[in-house]
Structures are given as C-alpha cells and as structure tokens.
C-alpha cells in the first residue's frame, strides 16, 4: 500500500498542478489584458518612441519619410543652448522651493488637523479641495487675485501703504515666485491629508514609551513622529518632485512662459520646441534630460531615507 | 553567426523605423476622431478654423444646392498650436481630408515642404477670375513657393483703426484722413483721461514702412531688425507706455487683451485699437457686449505723413487641397465656389472676401455691420476704410524660422514694454536671436 501510494502520488501531483496552473494563467492574462494593453499603448510604446525620436530631426509635418537619424546632435545642441540651461535652473528653483514648501506646510497642517480640533473631518475635506480642482480653475481664481492693478491682493497691499505693489504673474521678477505660491497652495491640502493618514496609523505605544522615558514634546516629535513619518515624507517628496518638475498646465494657462522667458521651465520649453516650432527630436531630447534629472534626484531621496525611519 | 543574426535583425534603423511606425499609428489614431472617419466617395472633408455658424454652414448649404452630387463635411479645428498639430497629424496619418484652410503663410510653407498640398498653379492660371492669385500677378495677392502656388486666399483682412466715437466727440477730436503715427500718439494722449487709456497699443511702423518680407535681409539669410523702422516702432511703444496713452502692458498681459481686446474696448477701458474687420462680430452682439457708443473706422496711420505705406493686414483663409485627397476635382470645384462666393456668406462673420465685388459694396457693408448698423457704427467710415482702393497689403515670400521670429518678437516686445530691457537691447537681442534662428533653420 505504502509503495503504491508513493508511486502514484508523483503522477497525480504532476498532472494536477500542470492543469490548474494553465487555467489560472490564461484567466489571469485575460484579467490583466485591458490594463496591460493600456500600459503598452499609452505608456511603454510612447516612451520607446520618445526615446527614439530624441535621436532624430523628426518634424511631424514632414512625415516618416523625412526622418533623419542625427545621433547625439540634439543633446549636443542642448548643451550649448542657454535657454535650456536657464529653463533647467528655473525648474530646479520652481520645484526646489515648491516641493519642500508644500510638504512643510502640509506637515504643519496635518499635525493641526490630527489634533482634537472641532470639525476636523470637514476641515480636511476643505483643505483637500484644491487638489481635486482642475488647474485651469485654480489658475482663473489666482489670475483674478493677483491682478496687477485691480486684483484684491494688490489693493490690500496698496491699502497697507505699498505704493507700487508687484506685477505678480506679469512681472519678470515675480512671475516664477507667483507660480510657486500657487502650486504650493494647491498642494498643501493633499500633503496634509496624507500626513494625517500616516499620523493616525502610528502606534500610540511609541509615544507612550517616549513619555515614560521623559521625552518632551519636541524630542517626541523628532525621535518618534518625524522618524515614523519618514516613508510618507519620502513618498510625498518623490511624487511631488515628479509632478512639480513636470508642471505645465498652470504655466501654459497663466504666463505661457513669459513675460519674456521668465517663467519658461523645462516642461514649457519642451512644449514650445515641439508643438510651436515642430522640433520634436529636440523636444524629446529635453524630455529625456528632464527625466534623467528627476530620476537621479528621486533615487537620491529614496536612498537618503533608508534606515532613517522608525519602522521601515 | 547564430549570435550575430538577431543583432543584425534588430538594427538601429529597424528599431527607429518600428518606433516611428508605432508613433505614427498612435498619432493617426489620436487624430481619427468622429469627424474625420468618413471617407466615402462624394463626401468632401473640409477642415477649417471658422465656427460653422459664422458663415461656413450657410456657404456649404449653398454649395451643396448648386452641386447636388457633392456632399461636404466640415470639421472645425482651432487655429492654435494644438489645433494645427491635430490637422498636421491627421494629414500625415491618412485621415481623409480634401480641403484645408491654412491660417498664415508659415503654416502653408511647412505643409508645402512636406508635400502635403496640391500645386494649384495650373488650375489658377486657367481660371480668369483668379488672375490676381497667379504666381506672377502684380500686385502680388497670393503666396508663392518656388514659383508654384498651393493656396487661394478666400479672405482679405486689412488692418483698420476702430475708435469709440463718443470719446472722440467728447474730447472734440477730429481725426484727419491722412494722419500719421505722431498724430495717433498725440490723439491717444488727449483721449487718456482718468482710468481710460487712449489706445490699446501703439501703431505699427515696421511692416507699413518696409512692406513684404519686412523681417528679412539678404534674401532671407539675415534678419532686418536693425532697420530704423523697427527701432521707431519699439520706441513709440515704450513712449506710449510711459505716458500711459496706451493701456499698461502688464494690464494687457494680465487681461489677455491681445486675444480678448473686445471686452475692454466695448467696456470703455480704452478709446482706439488697431484691428481687423472680425471685431464687428462682438460689436454687433450687444447682448453679450452691451455698450451705447458708436464705433468709427479710420485707416491705420502712416509712418510718415503723405508718404505711401503698406497696410499691416494680410490675405487669409488660405484654401488648399490635400495631396492625399482622392477627390481633387470636386475639391477644386468647392474651393472655387467658396472663394467666388465668400462675399455672400462669410462677411457676416467679419471676413471680407478676397474677390470683392465693387458693385455690391453697400450690400457688403450692411452684411458686415448687421441690422443695427446705424445705431452701432459710423457706417460711412467703415465703407471708406475697408474698401479703399489705395490699400496695399504686403505678401511675404520668405518664411525661414518665421514662427520662431514671431515668438521672439512677442517675448522681447513684452520685455521692452514692461521696461526690463531698453530699445537698444531689443534691437541687439532681436537681431542676434533672429539671425541664430534663421541660421538654424537654413
């Protein structure tokens, strides 16, 4: 009996998994097919095409017959293009101020909303609204608020005795700071909600243990809260860095890169080269350089947080 | 050998070719919207920028009645970078398009270079009423590319100055028929009272003085922004900013008045602006733009009094036939009908025909200005300005880096009018950067 069982068992084991593996695999492919096809059509293929286009002088009007492989010419031209470098610097300034600014204000707001304030659920919803409103609607509101002559903000400033208030979005000096202000304002609520979720999932025992050890409020924040929030902070930092460095909608609507070139960041410069001047190869090269910059910074941020969190 | 074979198959050329095929397929799919999917015989697909209810709808209905065998499907595309890209990808991607309206000769130039348009030279030459659109016509009334003609303009869009008659009368100002840019500046200063500015911007001097190809020297090998006329134009603009006889440029940018001038003009924010006939669409729409004053028309001021000058307007609505059209004869029939009959159907939308009928001048004016014309307009002034036989519209022949140069001009004008660069810096940068753009495109 024992021998029979031992001999027959492998045969059964071999047949059953083979059949059962095949069916779920097919069904599994079927289930993921819509998503996979979408990913292939709208992400992977455009990505590969974009990469290929960067090495050509493709002009959409001239069609595929007029495509020339130009090697690294587009990248070489970028290196000597002063507008590319100033746009890259502006992008660094724009994202470099708006991302930490949004996160810091979001953290403070999150801490406030996590405390026992009356109506905090409603407050969280209110602060989250700018994140779900379209960038054009946000732009319209800020366009009115920041009007150089009749905007309410400048009227208040004039009332306070400022004789020549800033031109905001139509000033070469204030254009970029105005955009930073708007993008920061629209992102704070989102950061706050994410931070609140992280704060609420934090084990209370950590704070209790710190209290028993005699830690004060600042020491508890530094050693427990902040370190517990490290993964959330990294997640927000990376995702916001990506979205802010690609920020296009607000700039296209509010300033169109001007006055002059004062608010031309890389994403707008890429749009201008591609869609206005039809230099798709050059625009794709700008896109790749921008992608590489964001990738390097994201990896640095990711590696920086490793081992610094309390329970990562 | 076995190892190297796959590498050979996956050559750089093949990878690039595959990627482009995929990209082209994707763009073609993207462009293939519900409007463009029909390609059945007898249906002409026409892509234009004018909303159907501003004239094209009536024009097409009349054409179909006159030509029962041909149906027309009109697709509106917005004449902005996104709309033009949609048209270009549709043309490349095989979406059935027979007739195209191009807005601006640089667009035609790009499409001609890509082989997307049919050479109409012979057809134009064979049509006696189209003599002024032939390659060798004098004065030139069409755009010529290497001796060939690929478009027929359906509209003639001279610039004119429109003014708030109430403000002029209140200030007791009579504008002389032969005024020049200095008169314009002086009158704009007189009209600047309180929060009302005399003018939206400053008058053009560069194109009126230099005429066709005003941006170029040496047959298109260099830029022409060191010319005195361009410097004078920017100097005047800066002066009018400084004395507030023009709307402050930061207000122009903040309110996007370069695109939406009608709102501020009909709201009484300024007294004069240089524009084209299309503005009557808004002036006549008193529900959307309520106002009580009459609008008076004047010719654009001369750079130098008494000296002949060019009108900075253009021939527009440049009609072409797609090289991929399978119905080129029907497309030509449609094009010819449109250009010949534009006066009957398109004037109400503010588009003056390129083939005006002098005998029907009064009809054209009443169509243009609408049923309330005596209430809203100084009718005679519009007739005199728009149908002045002395108007000379320049027709450019060089388009090297023209889009880039136009973009530079906008940016540097902004900087000069906002006071962040001097006129000297404008000249120096405009010249250097345009030259660089021309070199790159040559």
XYZ file of C-alpha atoms in Angstrom:
754
model
C 0.000 0.000 0.000
C 2.688 2.317 1.022
C 4.619 1.561 -2.154
C 1.573 2.127 -4.340
C 0.857 5.430 -2.756
C 4.420 6.550 -3.078
C 4.498 5.583 -6.754
C 1.148 7.060 -7.692
C 1.474 10.251 -5.775
C 4.039 11.919 -8.014
C 1.916 11.173 -11.079
C -1.094 12.877 -9.507
C 0.994 15.764 -8.287
C 2.444 16.283 -11.761
C -0.902 16.269 -13.609
C -2.994 18.411 -11.334
C -0.715 21.444 -10.962
C 0.022 21.445 -14.702
C -3.696 21.784 -15.500
C -4.534 24.096 -12.663
C -1.538 26.287 -13.483
C -2.547 26.675 -17.120
C -6.131 27.735 -16.495
C -5.447 30.415 -13.883
C -2.585 31.698 -16.020
C -4.869 32.180 -19.026
C -7.591 33.701 -16.904
C -5.018 35.872 -15.200
C -3.758 37.176 -18.524
C -7.325 37.883 -19.549
C -7.919 39.858 -16.388
C -4.844 41.971 -16.742
C -5.159 42.328 -20.538
C -7.081 45.633 -20.549
C -4.610 47.218 -18.194
C -1.635 45.686 -19.959
C -2.828 46.836 -23.362
C -3.402 50.316 -21.978
C 0.073 50.308 -20.476
C 1.624 49.155 -23.743
C -0.306 51.598 -25.934
C -0.179 54.667 -23.743
C 2.989 54.267 -21.671
C 5.583 51.825 -22.966
C 5.281 52.458 -26.699
C 5.197 56.281 -26.402
C 8.161 56.012 -24.038
C 10.188 53.995 -26.526
C 9.053 56.199 -29.408
C 10.001 59.314 -27.415
C 13.429 57.864 -26.766
C 13.905 57.078 -30.448
C 12.650 60.482 -31.586
C 15.291 62.200 -29.443
C 17.944 60.883 -31.830
C 16.261 62.253 -34.954
C 15.215 65.545 -36.502
C 11.605 64.358 -36.825
C 9.134 67.007 -37.851
C 5.583 65.720 -37.677
C 4.556 67.686 -40.788
C 7.176 66.087 -42.991
C 6.103 62.582 -42.082
C 8.085 59.411 -41.585
C 9.813 59.624 -44.954
C 11.758 62.693 -43.868
C 13.047 61.311 -40.568
C 16.815 61.536 -40.241
C 18.864 59.863 -37.577
C 21.054 62.614 -36.141
C 22.773 60.663 -33.382
C 23.560 62.796 -30.375
C 23.175 66.111 -32.228
C 20.071 67.132 -30.297
C 21.827 66.511 -26.990
C 24.956 68.326 -28.165
C 22.801 71.301 -29.168
C 21.098 71.246 -25.772
C 24.427 71.555 -24.023
C 25.119 74.801 -25.883
C 21.573 76.161 -25.616
C 21.449 78.898 -22.958
C 17.655 78.789 -22.809
C 17.789 75.091 -21.942
C 20.097 75.773 -19.027
C 18.130 78.756 -17.741
C 14.933 76.692 -18.054
C 16.598 73.854 -16.131
C 17.674 76.297 -13.409
C 14.173 77.728 -13.222
C 12.750 74.210 -12.967
C 15.159 73.492 -10.115
C 14.106 76.709 -8.379
C 10.421 76.125 -9.019
C 10.423 72.522 -7.761
C 13.172 73.144 -5.193
C 11.057 75.715 -3.367
C 7.535 74.463 -4.030
C 8.128 70.794 -3.085
C 9.679 71.341 0.380
C 7.386 74.334 0.947
C 4.286 72.298 0.191
C 5.492 69.421 2.346
C 6.414 71.613 5.305
C 3.103 73.460 5.251
C 1.305 70.165 4.659
C 3.041 68.633 7.674
C 2.111 71.561 9.913
C -1.464 71.476 8.662
C -1.562 67.680 9.041
C -0.378 67.939 12.659
C -3.039 70.569 13.308
C -5.765 68.505 11.667
C -4.664 65.430 13.601
C -5.252 67.171 16.906
C -8.626 67.317 18.525
C -9.987 70.363 16.681
C -13.752 70.689 16.219
C -14.983 69.881 12.700
C -11.671 68.381 11.645
C -13.273 65.993 9.122
C -14.853 68.960 7.329
C -11.592 70.892 7.534
C -9.676 68.002 5.951
C -12.168 67.939 3.067
C -11.917 71.700 2.603
C -8.134 71.672 2.518
C -8.178 68.750 0.081
C -10.430 70.530 -2.447
C -7.618 72.407 -4.310
C -6.033 69.038 -5.092
C -9.097 67.788 -6.960
C -9.984 71.057 -8.701
C -8.633 71.458 -12.247
C -5.520 73.552 -12.658
C -7.398 75.895 -15.028
C -9.995 76.692 -12.348
C -7.200 77.331 -9.857
C -5.462 79.494 -12.435
C -8.591 81.565 -13.051
C -9.003 82.296 -9.350
C -5.368 83.279 -8.891
C -5.392 85.325 -12.080
C -8.089 87.481 -10.518
C -6.482 87.560 -7.078
C -3.087 88.556 -8.465
C -4.331 91.154 -10.964
C -1.592 93.809 -11.129
C -3.884 96.833 -10.967
C -7.267 95.791 -9.662
C -6.511 92.444 -8.009
C -7.635 92.183 -4.378
C -4.148 91.284 -3.134
C -2.589 94.403 -4.616
C -5.490 96.518 -3.378
C -4.826 95.262 0.131
C -1.116 95.970 -0.297
C -1.914 99.473 -1.539
C -4.203 99.932 1.458
C -1.282 98.980 3.671
C 0.825 101.695 2.095
C 2.735 99.767 -0.606
C 2.964 102.374 -3.361
C 3.984 100.079 -6.226
C 2.892 96.518 -5.465
C 4.321 93.650 -7.524
C 3.047 92.846 -11.007
C 2.876 89.179 -9.917
C 2.216 86.972 -12.935
C 3.017 89.712 -15.454
C 6.332 90.647 -13.892
C 9.657 89.133 -14.870
C 10.753 89.266 -11.230
C 7.587 87.999 -9.570
C 6.254 85.616 -12.238
C 8.061 82.487 -11.037
C 7.520 83.189 -7.294
C 3.810 83.687 -8.054
C 3.656 80.288 -9.723
C 5.490 78.733 -6.765
C 2.953 80.330 -4.429
C 0.002 78.967 -6.436
C 1.344 75.446 -6.843
C 2.289 75.315 -3.155
C -1.156 76.485 -2.101
C -2.850 73.896 -4.283
C -0.719 71.011 -2.922
C -0.751 71.709 0.818
C -4.136 70.066 1.459
C -3.093 66.880 -0.323
C 0.115 66.619 1.729
C -1.817 67.317 4.915
C -4.319 64.524 4.243
C -1.543 62.027 3.523
C 0.301 63.092 6.677
C -2.888 62.779 8.757
C -3.357 59.224 7.488
C 0.244 58.406 8.435
C -0.101 60.034 11.840
C -3.222 58.053 12.579
C -1.609 54.760 11.677
C 1.304 55.457 14.032
C 1.290 53.026 17.005
C 0.420 55.023 20.180
C 2.807 52.820 22.151
C 5.792 54.651 20.614
C 4.706 57.967 22.082
C 3.820 56.302 25.379
C 7.277 54.763 25.597
C 8.892 58.120 24.821
C 6.765 59.766 27.501
C 7.873 57.164 30.016
C 11.471 57.902 29.059
C 10.809 61.552 29.905
C 10.938 62.962 26.379
C 9.468 66.462 25.936
C 7.148 67.468 23.046
C 9.990 68.469 20.701
C 12.026 65.354 21.483
C 8.946 63.189 20.924
C 8.314 64.864 17.580
C 11.930 64.487 16.497
C 12.537 60.925 17.653
C 9.102 59.373 17.199
C 6.751 61.375 14.966
C 9.244 62.595 12.375
C 11.044 59.270 12.114
C 7.726 57.437 11.795
C 6.728 59.819 9.011
C 9.947 59.250 7.060
C 8.476 56.799 4.497
C 5.478 59.099 3.966
C 7.779 62.077 3.572
C 9.869 60.219 1.006
C 6.779 59.132 -0.898
C 5.453 62.690 -0.955
C 8.868 64.104 -1.830
C 9.361 61.813 -4.805
C 5.831 62.076 -6.193
C 5.692 65.845 -5.748
C 9.140 66.293 -7.261
C 7.933 64.403 -10.322
C 4.661 66.311 -10.623
C 6.115 69.760 -9.895
C 9.039 69.341 -12.264
C 6.547 68.394 -14.975
C 4.197 71.247 -14.034
C 2.804 72.575 -17.291
C -0.923 73.333 -17.108
C -0.737 76.314 -14.775
C 2.210 77.836 -16.626
C 0.607 77.375 -20.042
C -2.589 78.979 -18.809
C -1.228 81.769 -16.644
C 2.024 83.003 -18.170
C 2.868 80.988 -21.304
C 6.453 81.044 -20.197
C 6.592 84.858 -20.034
C 6.934 87.739 -19.705
C 9.998 87.233 -21.858
C 11.229 83.794 -20.831
C 10.940 84.459 -17.109
C 8.615 81.528 -16.344
C 9.833 79.130 -19.027
C 10.624 75.910 -17.180
C 11.754 72.712 -18.898
C 8.254 71.331 -19.455
C 7.127 74.554 -21.133
C 10.337 74.821 -23.150
C 9.770 71.277 -24.372
C 6.198 72.139 -25.376
C 7.366 75.271 -27.176
C 10.031 73.421 -29.168
C 7.735 70.527 -30.024
C 4.300 71.954 -30.519
C 5.053 75.515 -31.605
C 8.234 75.057 -33.613
C 7.651 71.402 -34.564
C 11.151 70.347 -33.419
C 10.032 67.038 -31.993
C 13.505 65.488 -31.837
C 14.857 68.401 -29.848
C 11.784 68.436 -27.598
C 12.190 64.714 -26.942
C 15.834 65.305 -26.003
C 14.726 67.955 -23.493
C 12.216 65.461 -22.106
C 14.894 62.820 -21.647
C 17.249 65.227 -19.887
C 14.418 66.310 -17.623
C 13.529 62.671 -16.886
C 17.146 61.846 -16.027
C 17.369 64.795 -13.646
C 14.200 63.805 -11.805
C 15.266 60.142 -11.741
C 18.621 60.954 -10.133
C 17.014 63.189 -7.514
C 14.332 60.584 -6.754
C 16.913 57.847 -6.266
C 18.961 60.128 -4.017
C 15.883 60.912 -1.922
C 14.926 57.271 -1.724
C 18.372 56.165 -0.633
C 18.660 59.027 1.859
C 15.644 57.856 3.854
C 16.736 54.209 4.008
C 17.359 53.158 7.586
C 16.268 56.519 8.985
C 12.618 55.633 9.573
C 11.422 54.007 12.769
C 9.779 51.022 11.129
C 10.757 50.989 7.501
C 26.831 33.736 -36.974
C 23.971 32.416 -34.902
C 24.640 35.042 -32.261
C 25.094 37.921 -34.662
C 21.967 37.236 -36.699
C 19.444 38.610 -34.211
C 21.612 41.669 -33.681
C 21.548 42.335 -37.386
C 17.774 41.997 -37.435
C 17.452 44.431 -34.569
C 19.402 47.169 -36.285
C 19.205 50.813 -35.266
C 17.265 51.582 -38.431
C 14.728 48.856 -37.711
C 14.261 49.936 -34.099
C 13.779 53.553 -35.163
C 11.505 52.541 -38.014
C 9.384 50.441 -35.693
C 9.160 53.163 -33.104
C 8.113 55.702 -35.707
C 5.580 53.378 -37.239
C 4.069 52.944 -33.787
C 4.216 56.669 -33.062
C 2.654 57.498 -36.410
C -0.050 54.917 -35.838
C -0.768 56.380 -32.438
C -0.953 59.939 -33.762
C -3.132 58.841 -36.641
C -5.453 57.089 -34.210
C -5.486 60.138 -31.990
C -6.360 62.361 -34.919
C -9.007 59.983 -36.202
C -11.967 61.418 -34.364
C -15.581 61.084 -35.308
C -15.343 63.976 -37.740
C -12.541 62.531 -39.753
C -13.650 58.971 -40.074
C -15.829 59.432 -43.101
C -14.138 58.972 -46.398
C -16.926 57.808 -48.590
C -16.962 58.864 -52.217
C -18.850 62.062 -52.900
C -18.293 63.451 -49.410
C -15.698 66.193 -49.253
C -13.956 66.557 -45.938
C -13.130 70.173 -45.239
C -11.109 71.327 -42.230
C -11.319 74.992 -41.252
C -10.990 77.236 -38.240
C -14.139 79.356 -38.514
C -17.096 78.130 -36.432
C -19.724 76.622 -38.696
C -22.421 79.095 -37.661
C -20.254 82.122 -38.560
C -20.648 81.545 -42.281
C -19.275 78.121 -43.319
C -22.604 76.383 -42.597
C -24.552 78.662 -44.960
C -21.776 78.560 -47.545
C -21.753 74.759 -47.552
C -25.544 74.553 -47.781
C -25.459 76.849 -50.821
C -22.640 74.834 -52.405
C -24.482 71.537 -51.933
C -27.585 73.053 -53.517
C -25.559 74.228 -56.511
C -23.661 70.926 -56.745
C -26.124 68.157 -55.874
C -23.576 65.380 -56.447
C -21.192 66.579 -53.739
C -21.751 66.490 -50.003
C -19.458 68.402 -47.666
C -18.458 67.528 -44.136
C -16.945 70.497 -42.289
C -14.626 69.882 -39.347
C -13.625 72.831 -37.231
C -10.117 72.886 -35.811
C -8.948 75.653 -33.524
C -6.156 77.702 -35.063
C -3.694 77.317 -32.192
C -0.612 75.077 -31.810
C -2.693 72.131 -30.611
C -5.295 72.516 -33.361
C -2.663 72.812 -36.078
C -0.830 69.771 -34.749
C -4.089 67.843 -34.866
C -4.544 68.863 -38.501
C -0.945 68.005 -39.416
C -1.039 64.573 -37.767
C -4.392 63.922 -39.431
C -2.908 64.846 -42.817
C 0.098 62.612 -42.188
C -1.854 59.789 -40.630
C -4.225 59.259 -43.530
C -7.389 60.791 -42.102
C -9.458 61.687 -45.175
C -9.168 65.432 -45.689
C -9.773 67.057 -49.048
C -9.758 70.807 -48.458
C -7.773 72.645 -45.805
C -7.943 76.216 -44.581
C -4.469 77.415 -43.580
C -4.092 80.426 -41.295
C -0.825 82.178 -42.076
C 1.696 81.507 -44.837
C 4.258 79.887 -42.462
C 1.793 77.020 -41.987
C 1.411 76.705 -45.763
C 5.183 76.799 -46.161
C 5.644 73.831 -43.785
C 2.869 71.847 -45.439
C 4.233 72.577 -48.919
C 7.725 71.454 -47.884
C 6.237 68.208 -46.574
C 4.407 67.563 -49.844
C 1.002 67.683 -48.201
C -0.615 70.170 -50.595
C -1.530 70.078 -54.273
C 0.182 72.504 -56.668
C -2.699 74.667 -57.884
C -0.656 76.836 -60.285
C -2.203 75.439 -63.469
C -5.743 75.444 -62.172
C -5.377 79.053 -61.015
C -3.876 80.075 -64.348
C -6.830 78.523 -66.178
C -9.381 80.463 -64.129
C -9.707 84.007 -65.424
C -11.343 85.359 -62.262
C -8.345 84.079 -60.249
C -5.772 86.075 -62.249
C -4.735 88.120 -59.198
C -3.837 84.875 -57.347
C -1.428 83.598 -60.035
C 2.278 83.264 -59.273
C 3.339 86.210 -61.431
C 0.443 88.571 -60.657
C 1.215 92.219 -59.943
C 0.474 93.384 -57.362
C 1.032 90.106 -55.621
C -2.088 88.778 -53.923
C -1.059 85.228 -53.134
C 1.806 83.288 -51.576
C 4.295 81.681 -53.924
C 6.661 78.831 -53.044
C 9.461 78.130 -55.531
C 7.373 79.625 -58.314
C 4.340 77.492 -57.504
C 1.055 78.339 -55.840
C -0.578 75.948 -53.416
C -3.325 78.134 -51.959
C -6.055 80.543 -52.917
C -6.848 83.185 -50.298
C -10.545 83.395 -49.523
C -10.304 86.474 -47.306
C -8.668 89.845 -47.415
C -8.028 91.236 -43.951
C -6.765 94.808 -43.965
C -5.980 96.432 -40.638
C -8.007 99.443 -39.597
C -8.287 101.581 -36.503
C -11.583 101.363 -34.645
C -12.412 104.159 -32.232
C -15.034 104.948 -29.619
C -16.910 107.812 -31.315
C -18.366 109.098 -28.018
C -14.922 109.596 -26.513
C -13.643 111.302 -29.669
C -16.645 113.643 -29.812
C -16.466 114.401 -26.090
C -12.826 115.395 -26.482
C -13.677 117.369 -29.650
C -11.153 115.432 -31.694
C -11.322 115.247 -35.476
C -9.005 112.617 -36.878
C -7.517 113.709 -40.212
C -7.854 111.197 -43.060
C -4.106 111.404 -43.721
C -2.957 111.001 -40.132
C 0.420 109.582 -39.183
C 1.820 107.774 -36.141
C 2.681 111.063 -34.409
C -0.925 112.223 -34.797
C -2.028 108.870 -33.393
C 0.215 109.292 -30.351
C -0.958 112.861 -29.766
C -4.639 111.897 -30.049
C -4.149 108.864 -27.795
C -2.641 111.213 -25.172
C -5.639 113.558 -25.474
C -8.026 110.635 -25.036
C -6.245 109.379 -21.915
C -8.407 110.645 -19.100
C -8.672 109.096 -15.643
C -8.799 105.326 -15.916
C -9.449 105.413 -19.686
C -6.419 104.960 -21.913
C -6.224 106.473 -25.382
C -5.176 103.295 -27.167
C -4.787 99.583 -26.652
C -1.262 99.530 -28.051
C 0.948 101.503 -30.354
C 0.692 101.664 -34.153
C 2.845 99.503 -36.425
C 5.771 101.134 -38.212
C 7.975 98.193 -39.283
C 5.714 96.430 -41.789
C 3.994 99.642 -43.047
C 7.424 101.087 -43.898
C 9.266 98.001 -45.096
C 6.455 96.075 -46.784
C 6.809 92.415 -47.807
C 9.472 90.338 -46.032
C 9.966 93.141 -43.517
C 11.708 90.734 -41.120
C 14.481 89.693 -43.524
C 17.531 90.930 -45.391
C 19.794 89.251 -47.935
C 17.010 87.156 -49.433
C 16.200 85.569 -46.106
C 19.799 84.929 -44.991
C 19.620 87.521 -42.224
C 17.161 89.408 -40.063
C 16.178 93.026 -40.560
C 15.516 94.186 -37.009
C 18.352 96.671 -37.054
C 16.300 98.709 -39.564
C 15.280 102.152 -38.329
C 11.573 101.389 -38.810
C 11.644 98.549 -36.270
C 13.520 100.682 -33.745
C 10.979 103.503 -34.187
C 8.120 101.073 -33.641
C 9.512 99.878 -30.308
C 10.489 103.416 -29.229
C 6.949 104.612 -29.871
C 5.527 101.643 -27.968
C 7.738 102.410 -24.961
C 6.857 106.124 -25.095
C 3.145 105.329 -25.136
C 3.623 103.043 -22.151
C 5.477 105.728 -20.252
C 2.871 108.435 -20.839
C 0.015 105.921 -20.371
C -1.548 106.845 -23.701
C -1.544 103.068 -24.304
C -3.020 100.511 -21.903
C -0.226 99.489 -19.483
C 1.383 96.360 -20.868
C 1.021 94.475 -17.587
C -2.754 95.022 -17.869
C -2.641 93.800 -21.471
C -0.905 90.619 -20.307
C -2.992 90.107 -17.171
C -6.304 90.541 -19.004
C -5.010 88.785 -22.127
C -6.127 91.776 -24.181
C -4.070 90.688 -27.185
C -6.675 87.937 -27.594
C -9.738 89.431 -25.897
C -9.483 93.120 -26.840
C -13.222 93.358 -27.499
C -14.149 93.028 -23.816
C -12.101 96.016 -22.737
C -12.841 98.120 -25.841
C -16.599 97.688 -25.579
C -16.353 98.136 -21.805
C -14.880 101.615 -22.416
C -11.440 100.809 -20.998
C -9.627 102.433 -23.944
C -10.606 104.545 -26.957
C -8.763 103.218 -30.044
C -7.286 99.985 -31.305
C -5.760 98.671 -34.481
C -7.679 95.557 -35.511
C -9.402 93.781 -38.385
C -12.999 93.517 -39.549
C -13.702 90.389 -37.493
C -14.184 92.611 -34.418
C -17.644 93.575 -35.685
C -18.854 90.132 -34.569
C -18.524 91.367 -30.981
C -19.544 94.980 -31.573
C -22.834 93.854 -33.140
C -23.504 91.409 -30.293
C -24.985 93.916 -27.848
C -26.443 91.190 -25.625
C -23.041 89.715 -24.832
C -21.196 93.030 -25.070
C -23.624 95.787 -24.078
C -22.418 99.279 -24.984
C -24.020 102.535 -26.024
C -21.360 104.217 -28.177
C -20.874 104.100 -31.928
C -17.673 102.750 -33.409
C -15.902 104.734 -36.090
C -13.319 103.355 -38.545
C -10.060 105.016 -39.622
C -7.176 103.888 -41.802
C -4.039 102.769 -39.973
C -1.815 105.839 -39.520
C 1.057 106.375 -41.947
C 4.611 106.088 -40.603
C 5.368 109.409 -42.347
C 2.604 111.822 -43.294
C 1.892 111.973 -47.000
C 4.178 109.089 -47.872
C 2.736 105.830 -49.267
C 2.787 102.876 -46.876
C 1.737 99.266 -46.580
C -1.287 98.135 -44.637
C -0.118 95.609 -41.998
C -3.052 93.277 -42.736
C -2.924 90.056 -44.738
C -4.579 87.802 -47.235
C -6.059 85.000 -45.186
C -8.215 81.881 -45.102
C -5.687 80.235 -47.419
C -7.515 77.356 -49.074
C -5.569 74.298 -50.220
C -6.255 70.797 -51.464
C -4.671 67.852 -49.684
C -2.201 65.898 -51.791
C -3.820 62.717 -50.452
C -7.333 63.722 -51.500
C -8.990 61.173 -53.747
C -11.459 63.813 -54.976
C -9.220 66.577 -56.213
C -11.608 67.763 -58.938
C -14.544 68.019 -56.536
C -12.236 69.728 -54.032
C -11.270 72.321 -56.670
C -14.943 72.873 -57.520
C -15.597 73.525 -53.837
C -12.552 75.791 -53.416
C -13.532 77.824 -56.459
C -17.113 78.164 -55.256
C -16.008 79.240 -51.796
C -13.560 81.900 -52.997
C -16.009 83.240 -55.560
C -18.988 83.342 -53.177
C -17.268 84.215 -49.904
C -18.747 87.705 -50.127
C -22.273 86.357 -49.884
C -21.838 84.135 -46.845
C -18.687 84.959 -44.898
C -18.941 88.738 -44.477
C -21.462 88.459 -41.652
C -18.725 86.696 -39.643
C -16.374 89.611 -40.261
C -14.393 88.053 -43.113
C -14.044 90.241 -46.171
C -13.801 88.333 -49.453
C -10.552 88.253 -51.395
C -12.585 88.846 -54.566
C -14.719 91.842 -53.597
C -17.459 92.942 -55.955
C -17.291 96.763 -56.112
C -20.898 96.870 -57.355
C -22.045 95.237 -54.144
C -20.103 97.452 -51.737
C -23.283 98.697 -49.996
C -24.575 95.127 -49.590
C -21.241 94.023 -48.186
C -21.238 96.828 -45.641
C -24.763 96.107 -44.479
C -23.979 92.389 -44.190
C -20.823 93.141 -42.281
C -22.306 95.620 -39.839
C -25.655 93.891 -39.361
C -29.234 95.111 -38.864
C -28.381 97.626 -36.108
C -25.607 99.234 -38.121
C -26.844 102.811 -37.926
C -27.095 102.518 -34.139
C -23.739 100.869 -33.558
C -21.451 102.137 -36.311
C -20.429 105.191 -38.248
C -21.375 103.278 -41.409
C -19.747 105.583 -43.944
C -16.397 105.439 -42.201
C -16.320 101.627 -42.458
C -17.187 101.748 -46.151
C -14.462 104.283 -46.858
C -11.727 102.446 -44.934
C -12.404 98.817 -45.792
C -12.982 99.390 -49.489
C -10.292 102.000 -50.021
C -8.673 101.006 -53.352
C -5.363 102.500 -52.198
C -4.839 99.806 -49.562
C -1.701 97.782 -50.296
C -1.399 94.515 -48.394
C 2.133 93.063 -48.319
C 2.541 89.436 -49.375
C 5.636 87.773 -47.911
C 7.821 85.362 -49.835
C 10.326 84.309 -47.144
C 9.325 82.174 -44.182
C 12.627 80.926 -42.754
C 12.177 80.453 -38.992
C 9.158 82.737 -39.183
C 7.378 81.051 -36.245
C 10.471 81.362 -34.067
C 10.925 85.031 -35.071
C 7.292 85.846 -34.277
C 7.729 84.201 -30.869
C 10.922 86.170 -30.200
C 9.191 89.395 -31.175
C 6.358 88.753 -28.710
C 8.749 87.957 -25.874
C 11.110 90.876 -26.457
C 8.236 93.309 -27.001
C 6.860 92.221 -23.626
C 10.222 92.897 -22.016
C 10.647 96.289 -23.683
C 7.117 97.456 -22.870
C 7.420 96.262 -19.270
C 10.636 98.257 -19.020
C 13.002 95.383 -18.300
C 15.091 95.931 -21.428
C 15.952 99.096 -23.349
C 15.188 99.736 -27.007
C 18.890 99.210 -27.785
C 18.771 95.831 -26.072
C 15.612 94.982 -28.013
C 17.366 95.715 -31.303
C 20.500 93.851 -30.323
C 18.711 90.759 -28.992
C 16.070 90.654 -31.711
C 18.777 90.806 -34.383
C 21.115 88.278 -32.780
C 18.445 85.768 -31.814
C 16.581 86.008 -35.133
C 19.835 85.564 -37.029
C 20.581 82.477 -34.935
C 17.087 81.083 -35.606
C 17.497 81.728 -39.343
C 20.907 80.009 -39.355
C 19.487 77.012 -37.525
C 16.549 76.697 -39.920
C 18.551 77.243 -43.120
